[in-house]
């Protein structure tokens, strides 16, 4: 008995393949713009994964924030910095092979731990409307972090403006 | 493997692909994108665990929402730093940033 109820192996396989191929595209593609496009598709895949996990609100937020906002910022940055070569400068030398080995080994350890451990849950399922529960959590238990986030975003906004402002006076 | 383990394995794969990008690439923008991949992996793990362990993804969704909001702030600041540095140094390669004297 799977404690996720409706786990669709085929849908999962599609999403997993999609996400992993796109993530590898981000990391491996020669041009930065291709990386950015792969990132957009990767985040779409993750949004689909959220929807499969019955976190529909999060799927919508994922599309709005990542696919909508963050991608635009990244693509603007790519166009503003105008780097001609973006490619695999470092590929297949010692540093890359070491990094790849390190990432693979760490992934093997974590996935091995996941597989070896018995995660079969004890909690029985009650499918509440997730959004209702989320709003309850958000505005009852976690009001303070929620309000703090707005402060962080404001600070980031001001900080970004300050950082990118031209500093004529100082030079 | 149970369904949750498959989901967590996917999340781990996403996280470590991102980690590889952070370690191996020199272009700062690609590094930022890779960090986003890592954050997405963490989010996926949170949502999957919450969804399978408590029936609804509520709690995991909450933290994932916080992470998404913070990731947006992080990207804004990160890109601002990249552009400020690019003005100064005409490069977005990490090895050009080895001495950040300002």
mmCIF file of C-alpha atoms in Angstrom:
data_model
loop_
_atom_site.group_PDB
_atom_site.id
_atom_site.type_symbol
_atom_site.label_atom_id
_atom_site.label_comp_id
_atom_site.label_asym_id
_atom_site.label_seq_id
_atom_site.Cartn_x
_atom_site.Cartn_y
_atom_site.Cartn_z
ATOM 1 C CA UNK A 1 0.000 0.000 0.000
ATOM 2 C CA UNK A 2 1.537 3.212 -1.119
ATOM 3 C CA UNK A 3 0.911 6.112 1.258
ATOM 4 C CA UNK A 4 0.531 8.582 -1.537
ATOM 5 C CA UNK A 5 -2.618 7.047 -2.816
ATOM 6 C CA UNK A 6 -2.701 7.961 -6.442
ATOM 7 C CA UNK A 7 0.887 7.672 -7.586
ATOM 8 C CA UNK A 8 0.935 7.528 -11.357
ATOM 9 C CA UNK A 9 4.157 5.837 -12.430
ATOM 10 C CA UNK A 10 3.839 6.939 -16.041
ATOM 11 C CA UNK A 11 3.129 10.578 -15.205
ATOM 12 C CA UNK A 12 5.929 10.506 -12.663
ATOM 13 C CA UNK A 13 8.328 9.069 -15.233
ATOM 14 C CA UNK A 14 7.404 11.778 -17.721
ATOM 15 C CA UNK A 15 7.863 14.541 -15.146
ATOM 16 C CA UNK A 16 11.097 13.087 -13.812
ATOM 17 C CA UNK A 17 12.590 12.702 -17.268
ATOM 18 C CA UNK A 18 11.472 16.181 -18.253
ATOM 19 C CA UNK A 19 12.856 17.831 -15.122
ATOM 20 C CA UNK A 20 16.164 15.996 -15.196
ATOM 21 C CA UNK A 21 16.781 16.529 -18.905
ATOM 22 C CA UNK A 22 15.976 20.231 -18.575
ATOM 23 C CA UNK A 23 18.131 20.573 -15.447
ATOM 24 C CA UNK A 24 21.039 18.961 -17.273
ATOM 25 C CA UNK A 25 20.352 21.382 -20.096
ATOM 26 C CA UNK A 26 20.731 24.288 -17.680
ATOM 27 C CA UNK A 27 24.022 22.991 -16.386
ATOM 28 C CA UNK A 28 25.565 21.672 -19.582
ATOM 29 C CA UNK A 29 24.418 23.813 -22.488
ATOM 30 C CA UNK A 30 27.014 25.852 -24.304
ATOM 31 C CA UNK A 31 25.069 29.098 -24.574
ATOM 32 C CA UNK A 32 23.719 30.925 -21.550
ATOM 33 C CA UNK A 33 20.473 31.701 -23.316
ATOM 34 C CA UNK A 34 19.898 27.993 -23.898
ATOM 35 C CA UNK A 35 20.520 27.487 -20.183
ATOM 36 C CA UNK A 36 17.869 30.093 -19.390
ATOM 37 C CA UNK A 37 15.312 28.480 -21.700
ATOM 38 C CA UNK A 38 16.082 25.063 -20.243
ATOM 39 C CA UNK A 39 15.599 26.580 -16.797
ATOM 40 C CA UNK A 40 12.139 27.833 -17.780
ATOM 41 C CA UNK A 41 11.164 24.368 -18.956
ATOM 42 C CA UNK A 42 12.675 22.776 -15.884
ATOM 43 C CA UNK A 43 10.568 25.004 -13.629
ATOM 44 C CA UNK A 44 7.483 24.183 -15.681
ATOM 45 C CA UNK A 45 8.245 20.533 -15.067
ATOM 46 C CA UNK A 46 8.606 21.185 -11.341
ATOM 47 C CA UNK A 47 5.255 22.999 -11.392
ATOM 48 C CA UNK A 48 3.739 19.928 -13.010
ATOM 49 C CA UNK A 49 5.313 17.826 -10.269
ATOM 50 C CA UNK A 50 3.669 20.028 -7.624
ATOM 51 C CA UNK A 51 0.336 19.581 -9.340
ATOM 52 C CA UNK A 52 0.831 15.806 -9.284
ATOM 53 C CA UNK A 53 1.520 16.074 -5.557
ATOM 54 C CA UNK A 54 -1.786 17.899 -5.058
ATOM 55 C CA UNK A 55 -0.096 21.202 -4.280
ATOM 56 C CA UNK A 56 -1.962 23.053 -6.987
ATOM 57 C CA UNK A 57 -1.558 26.479 -5.417
ATOM 58 C CA UNK A 58 2.182 25.982 -5.268
ATOM 59 C CA UNK A 59 2.192 24.915 -8.917
ATOM 60 C CA UNK A 60 0.525 28.198 -9.837
ATOM 61 C CA UNK A 61 2.935 30.148 -7.638
ATOM 62 C CA UNK A 62 5.852 28.300 -9.193
ATOM 63 C CA UNK A 63 4.769 29.331 -12.663
ATOM 64 C CA UNK A 64 4.119 32.915 -11.596
ATOM 65 C CA UNK A 65 7.339 33.450 -9.675
ATOM 66 C CA UNK A 66 9.854 31.261 -11.468
ATOM 67 C CA UNK A 67 8.584 30.981 -15.010
ATOM 68 C CA UNK A 68 7.222 34.512 -14.972
ATOM 69 C CA UNK A 69 9.468 36.674 -12.858
ATOM 70 C CA UNK A 70 12.790 34.996 -12.187
ATOM 71 C CA UNK A 71 13.265 33.865 -15.787
ATOM 72 C CA UNK A 72 12.652 37.380 -17.007
ATOM 73 C CA UNK A 73 15.208 38.773 -14.578
ATOM 74 C CA UNK A 74 17.770 36.161 -15.590
ATOM 75 C CA UNK A 75 17.208 36.728 -19.301
ATOM 76 C CA UNK A 76 17.509 40.476 -18.806
ATOM 77 C CA UNK A 77 20.773 39.909 -16.973
ATOM 78 C CA UNK A 78 22.060 37.749 -19.809
ATOM 79 C CA UNK A 79 21.186 40.386 -22.373
ATOM 80 C CA UNK A 80 22.641 43.202 -20.266
ATOM 81 C CA UNK A 81 25.920 41.467 -19.630
ATOM 82 C CA UNK A 82 26.205 40.397 -23.274
ATOM 83 C CA UNK A 83 28.726 37.630 -22.828
ATOM 84 C CA UNK A 84 29.681 36.272 -26.222
ATOM 85 C CA UNK A 85 31.170 32.974 -25.191
ATOM 86 C CA UNK A 86 29.291 31.336 -22.424
ATOM 87 C CA UNK A 87 30.309 27.838 -22.936
ATOM 88 C CA UNK A 88 31.924 24.905 -21.372
ATOM 89 C CA UNK A 89 35.159 26.695 -20.685
ATOM 90 C CA UNK A 90 36.028 24.440 -17.876
ATOM 91 C CA UNK A 91 34.689 21.229 -19.224
ATOM 92 C CA UNK A 92 36.593 18.006 -18.956
ATOM 93 C CA UNK A 93 39.515 19.316 -17.061
ATOM 94 C CA UNK A 94 40.413 18.394 -13.545
ATOM 95 C CA UNK A 95 38.079 20.794 -11.729
ATOM 96 C CA UNK A 96 35.032 19.704 -13.703
ATOM 97 C CA UNK A 97 35.710 16.029 -13.298
ATOM 98 C CA UNK A 98 36.237 16.537 -9.579
ATOM 99 C CA UNK A 99 33.005 18.559 -9.313
ATOM 100 C CA UNK A 100 31.099 15.966 -11.301
ATOM 101 C CA UNK A 101 32.463 13.152 -9.188
ATOM 102 C CA UNK A 102 31.617 15.038 -6.025
ATOM 103 C CA UNK A 103 28.060 15.795 -7.139
ATOM 104 C CA UNK A 104 27.522 12.206 -8.304
ATOM 105 C CA UNK A 105 28.909 10.751 -5.084
ATOM 106 C CA UNK A 106 26.770 13.034 -2.928
ATOM 107 C CA UNK A 107 23.703 12.196 -5.010
ATOM 108 C CA UNK A 108 24.478 8.486 -4.643
ATOM 109 C CA UNK A 109 24.757 8.851 -0.883
ATOM 110 C CA UNK A 110 21.489 10.746 -0.535
ATOM 111 C CA UNK A 111 19.497 8.544 -2.910
ATOM 112 C CA UNK A 112 20.997 5.465 -1.258
ATOM 113 C CA UNK A 113 19.890 6.758 2.138
ATOM 114 C CA UNK A 114 16.407 7.424 0.796
ATOM 115 C CA UNK A 115 16.113 3.958 -0.706
ATOM 116 C CA UNK A 116 17.643 2.150 2.248
ATOM 117 C CA UNK A 117 15.485 3.898 4.808
ATOM 118 C CA UNK A 118 11.960 2.761 5.342
ATOM 119 C CA UNK A 119 9.827 5.768 4.688
ATOM 120 C CA UNK A 120 6.507 3.957 4.655
ATOM 121 C CA UNK A 121 4.439 6.261 6.708
ATOM 122 C CA UNK A 122 2.132 5.744 9.606
ATOM 123 C CA UNK A 123 -0.060 8.705 8.884
ATOM 124 C CA UNK A 124 -3.378 7.931 7.350
ATOM 125 C CA UNK A 125 -4.681 10.026 4.605
ATOM 126 C CA UNK A 126 -7.266 12.705 4.838
ATOM 127 C CA UNK A 127 -7.487 14.747 1.718
ATOM 128 C CA UNK A 128 -8.504 18.160 2.924
ATOM 129 C CA UNK A 129 -8.610 20.992 0.496
ATOM 130 C CA UNK A 130 -4.953 21.853 0.667
ATOM 131 C CA UNK A 131 -5.361 25.547 0.065
ATOM 132 C CA UNK A 132 -7.650 25.949 3.039
ATOM 133 C CA UNK A 133 -5.141 24.238 5.271
ATOM 134 C CA UNK A 134 -2.375 26.349 3.814
ATOM 135 C CA UNK A 135 -4.154 29.614 4.463
ATOM 136 C CA UNK A 136 -4.873 28.470 7.996
ATOM 137 C CA UNK A 137 -1.207 27.706 8.547
ATOM 138 C CA UNK A 138 -0.070 30.868 6.856
ATOM 139 C CA UNK A 139 -2.292 33.296 8.707
ATOM 140 C CA UNK A 140 -2.453 31.617 12.083
ATOM 141 C CA UNK A 141 0.776 29.831 12.887
ATOM 142 C CA UNK A 142 3.173 31.585 10.591
ATOM 143 C CA UNK A 143 1.984 35.164 10.424
ATOM 144 C CA UNK A 144 5.259 36.566 11.641
ATOM 145 C CA UNK A 145 7.476 34.867 9.021
ATOM 146 C CA UNK A 146 4.876 35.793 6.438
ATOM 147 C CA UNK A 147 5.138 39.455 7.346
ATOM 148 C CA UNK A 148 8.904 39.164 7.604
ATOM 149 C CA UNK A 149 9.042 37.970 3.991
ATOM 150 C CA UNK A 150 7.584 41.273 2.853
ATOM 151 C CA UNK A 151 10.336 43.083 4.712
ATOM 152 C CA UNK A 152 12.960 40.866 3.085
ATOM 153 C CA UNK A 153 11.486 41.520 -0.350
ATOM 154 C CA UNK A 154 11.450 45.256 0.293
ATOM 155 C CA UNK A 155 15.066 45.134 1.404
ATOM 156 C CA UNK A 156 15.959 43.135 -1.704
ATOM 157 C CA UNK A 157 14.161 45.658 -3.889
ATOM 158 C CA UNK A 158 15.973 48.621 -2.383
ATOM 159 C CA UNK A 159 19.236 46.704 -2.335
ATOM 160 C CA UNK A 160 18.977 45.809 -6.005
ATOM 161 C CA UNK A 161 18.345 49.414 -6.934
ATOM 162 C CA UNK A 162 21.241 50.617 -4.800
ATOM 163 C CA UNK A 163 23.592 47.992 -6.208
ATOM 164 C CA UNK A 164 22.854 48.661 -9.857
ATOM 165 C CA UNK A 165 22.793 52.438 -9.535
ATOM 166 C CA UNK A 166 25.602 54.211 -11.284
ATOM 167 C CA UNK A 167 28.166 55.399 -8.797
ATOM 168 C CA UNK A 168 29.490 58.551 -10.414
ATOM 169 C CA UNK A 169 30.113 60.329 -7.185
ATOM 170 C CA UNK A 170 32.431 57.694 -5.912
ATOM 171 C CA UNK A 171 34.825 57.440 -8.786
ATOM 172 C CA UNK B 1 10.991 1.905 -3.842
ATOM 173 C CA UNK B 2 7.824 3.546 -2.653
ATOM 174 C CA UNK B 3 6.266 6.498 -4.379
ATOM 175 C CA UNK B 4 7.686 8.922 -1.838
ATOM 176 C CA UNK B 5 11.150 7.527 -2.407
ATOM 177 C CA UNK B 6 10.831 8.074 -6.142
ATOM 178 C CA UNK B 7 9.815 11.670 -5.568
ATOM 179 C CA UNK B 8 12.645 12.242 -3.120
ATOM 180 C CA UNK B 9 15.103 10.669 -5.528
ATOM 181 C CA UNK B 10 13.933 13.072 -8.224
ATOM 182 C CA UNK B 11 14.325 15.967 -5.787
ATOM 183 C CA UNK B 12 17.821 14.809 -4.867
ATOM 184 C CA UNK B 13 18.763 14.455 -8.515
ATOM 185 C CA UNK B 14 17.554 17.987 -9.214
ATOM 186 C CA UNK B 15 19.455 19.301 -6.198
ATOM 187 C CA UNK B 16 22.730 17.669 -7.178
ATOM 188 C CA UNK B 17 22.488 18.615 -10.830
ATOM 189 C CA UNK B 18 22.216 22.172 -9.534
ATOM 190 C CA UNK B 19 25.126 21.580 -7.176
ATOM 191 C CA UNK B 20 27.205 20.360 -10.094
ATOM 192 C CA UNK B 21 26.364 23.538 -11.993
ATOM 193 C CA UNK B 22 27.387 25.690 -9.043
ATOM 194 C CA UNK B 23 30.672 23.845 -8.736
ATOM 195 C CA UNK B 24 31.598 23.446 -12.375
ATOM 196 C CA UNK B 25 30.416 26.511 -14.259
ATOM 197 C CA UNK B 26 32.236 29.789 -14.284
ATOM 198 C CA UNK B 27 29.504 32.031 -15.601
ATOM 199 C CA UNK B 28 27.864 33.681 -12.603
ATOM 200 C CA UNK B 29 24.427 33.780 -14.222
ATOM 201 C CA UNK B 30 24.552 30.038 -14.820
ATOM 202 C CA UNK B 31 25.639 29.636 -11.202
ATOM 203 C CA UNK B 32 22.572 31.604 -10.074
ATOM 204 C CA UNK B 33 20.340 29.457 -12.264
ATOM 205 C CA UNK B 34 21.925 26.354 -10.771
ATOM 206 C CA UNK B 35 21.218 27.646 -7.279
ATOM 207 C CA UNK B 36 17.584 27.988 -8.351
ATOM 208 C CA UNK B 37 17.630 24.359 -9.449
ATOM 209 C CA UNK B 38 18.933 23.379 -6.017
ATOM 210 C CA UNK B 39 16.175 25.370 -4.309
ATOM 211 C CA UNK B 40 13.590 23.703 -6.534
ATOM 212 C CA UNK B 41 14.938 20.318 -5.535
ATOM 213 C CA UNK B 42 14.516 21.208 -1.879
ATOM 214 C CA UNK B 43 11.000 22.498 -2.515
ATOM 215 C CA UNK B 44 10.068 19.324 -4.315
ATOM 216 C CA UNK B 45 11.347 17.228 -1.421
ATOM 217 C CA UNK B 46 9.372 19.315 1.094
ATOM 218 C CA UNK B 47 6.147 19.134 -0.872
ATOM 219 C CA UNK B 48 6.482 15.432 -1.643
ATOM 220 C CA UNK B 49 7.216 14.555 1.961
ATOM 221 C CA UNK B 50 4.342 16.636 3.279
ATOM 222 C CA UNK B 51 2.017 15.262 0.656
ATOM 223 C CA UNK B 52 2.833 11.650 1.414
ATOM 224 C CA UNK B 53 3.270 11.832 5.151
ATOM 225 C CA UNK B 54 0.337 13.979 6.193
ATOM 226 C CA UNK B 55 -2.094 13.565 3.366
ATOM 227 C CA UNK B 56 -2.179 17.155 2.289
ATOM 228 C CA UNK B 57 0.841 19.112 1.127
ATOM 229 C CA UNK B 58 -0.111 22.033 3.384
ATOM 230 C CA UNK B 59 2.891 22.363 5.659
ATOM 231 C CA UNK B 60 5.408 21.574 2.950
ATOM 232 C CA UNK B 61 3.673 23.996 0.633
ATOM 233 C CA UNK B 62 3.991 26.697 3.266
ATOM 234 C CA UNK B 63 7.736 26.323 3.528
ATOM 235 C CA UNK B 64 8.062 25.967 -0.221
ATOM 236 C CA UNK B 65 6.195 29.270 -0.578
ATOM 237 C CA UNK B 66 8.601 30.941 1.843
ATOM 238 C CA UNK B 67 11.534 29.481 -0.089
ATOM 239 C CA UNK B 68 10.106 30.727 -3.392
ATOM 240 C CA UNK B 69 9.695 34.242 -1.970
ATOM 241 C CA UNK B 70 13.228 34.227 -0.589
ATOM 242 C CA UNK B 71 14.539 32.819 -3.884
ATOM 243 C CA UNK B 72 12.965 35.760 -5.680
ATOM 244 C CA UNK B 73 14.751 38.157 -3.334
ATOM 245 C CA UNK B 74 17.962 36.185 -3.763
ATOM 246 C CA UNK B 75 17.794 36.342 -7.544
ATOM 247 C CA UNK B 76 17.088 40.079 -7.475
ATOM 248 C CA UNK B 77 20.107 40.749 -5.276
ATOM 249 C CA UNK B 78 22.286 38.219 -7.101
ATOM 250 C CA UNK B 79 21.558 39.654 -10.515
ATOM 251 C CA UNK B 80 22.051 43.181 -9.172
ATOM 252 C CA UNK B 81 25.483 42.187 -7.868
ATOM 253 C CA UNK B 82 26.323 40.524 -11.190
ATOM 254 C CA UNK B 83 25.375 43.628 -13.140
ATOM 255 C CA UNK B 84 27.212 45.939 -10.772
ATOM 256 C CA UNK B 85 30.277 43.736 -11.118
ATOM 257 C CA UNK B 86 29.884 43.532 -14.878
ATOM 258 C CA UNK B 87 29.961 47.325 -15.100
ATOM 259 C CA UNK B 88 33.108 47.338 -13.096
ATOM 260 C CA UNK B 89 34.915 44.442 -14.677
ATOM 261 C CA UNK B 90 33.268 43.685 -18.039
ATOM 262 C CA UNK B 91 32.954 40.037 -17.214
ATOM 263 C CA UNK B 92 30.590 37.555 -15.649
ATOM 264 C CA UNK B 93 33.162 34.829 -15.102
ATOM 265 C CA UNK B 94 33.719 33.791 -11.517
ATOM 266 C CA UNK B 95 37.494 33.655 -11.813
ATOM 267 C CA UNK B 96 37.482 37.320 -12.762
ATOM 268 C CA UNK B 97 35.884 38.052 -9.421
ATOM 269 C CA UNK B 98 38.714 36.505 -7.462
ATOM 270 C CA UNK B 99 39.697 39.841 -6.000
ATOM 271 C CA UNK B 100 36.611 41.819 -5.049
ATOM 272 C CA UNK B 101 38.249 44.988 -3.880
ATOM 273 C CA UNK B 102 35.404 47.240 -4.981
#
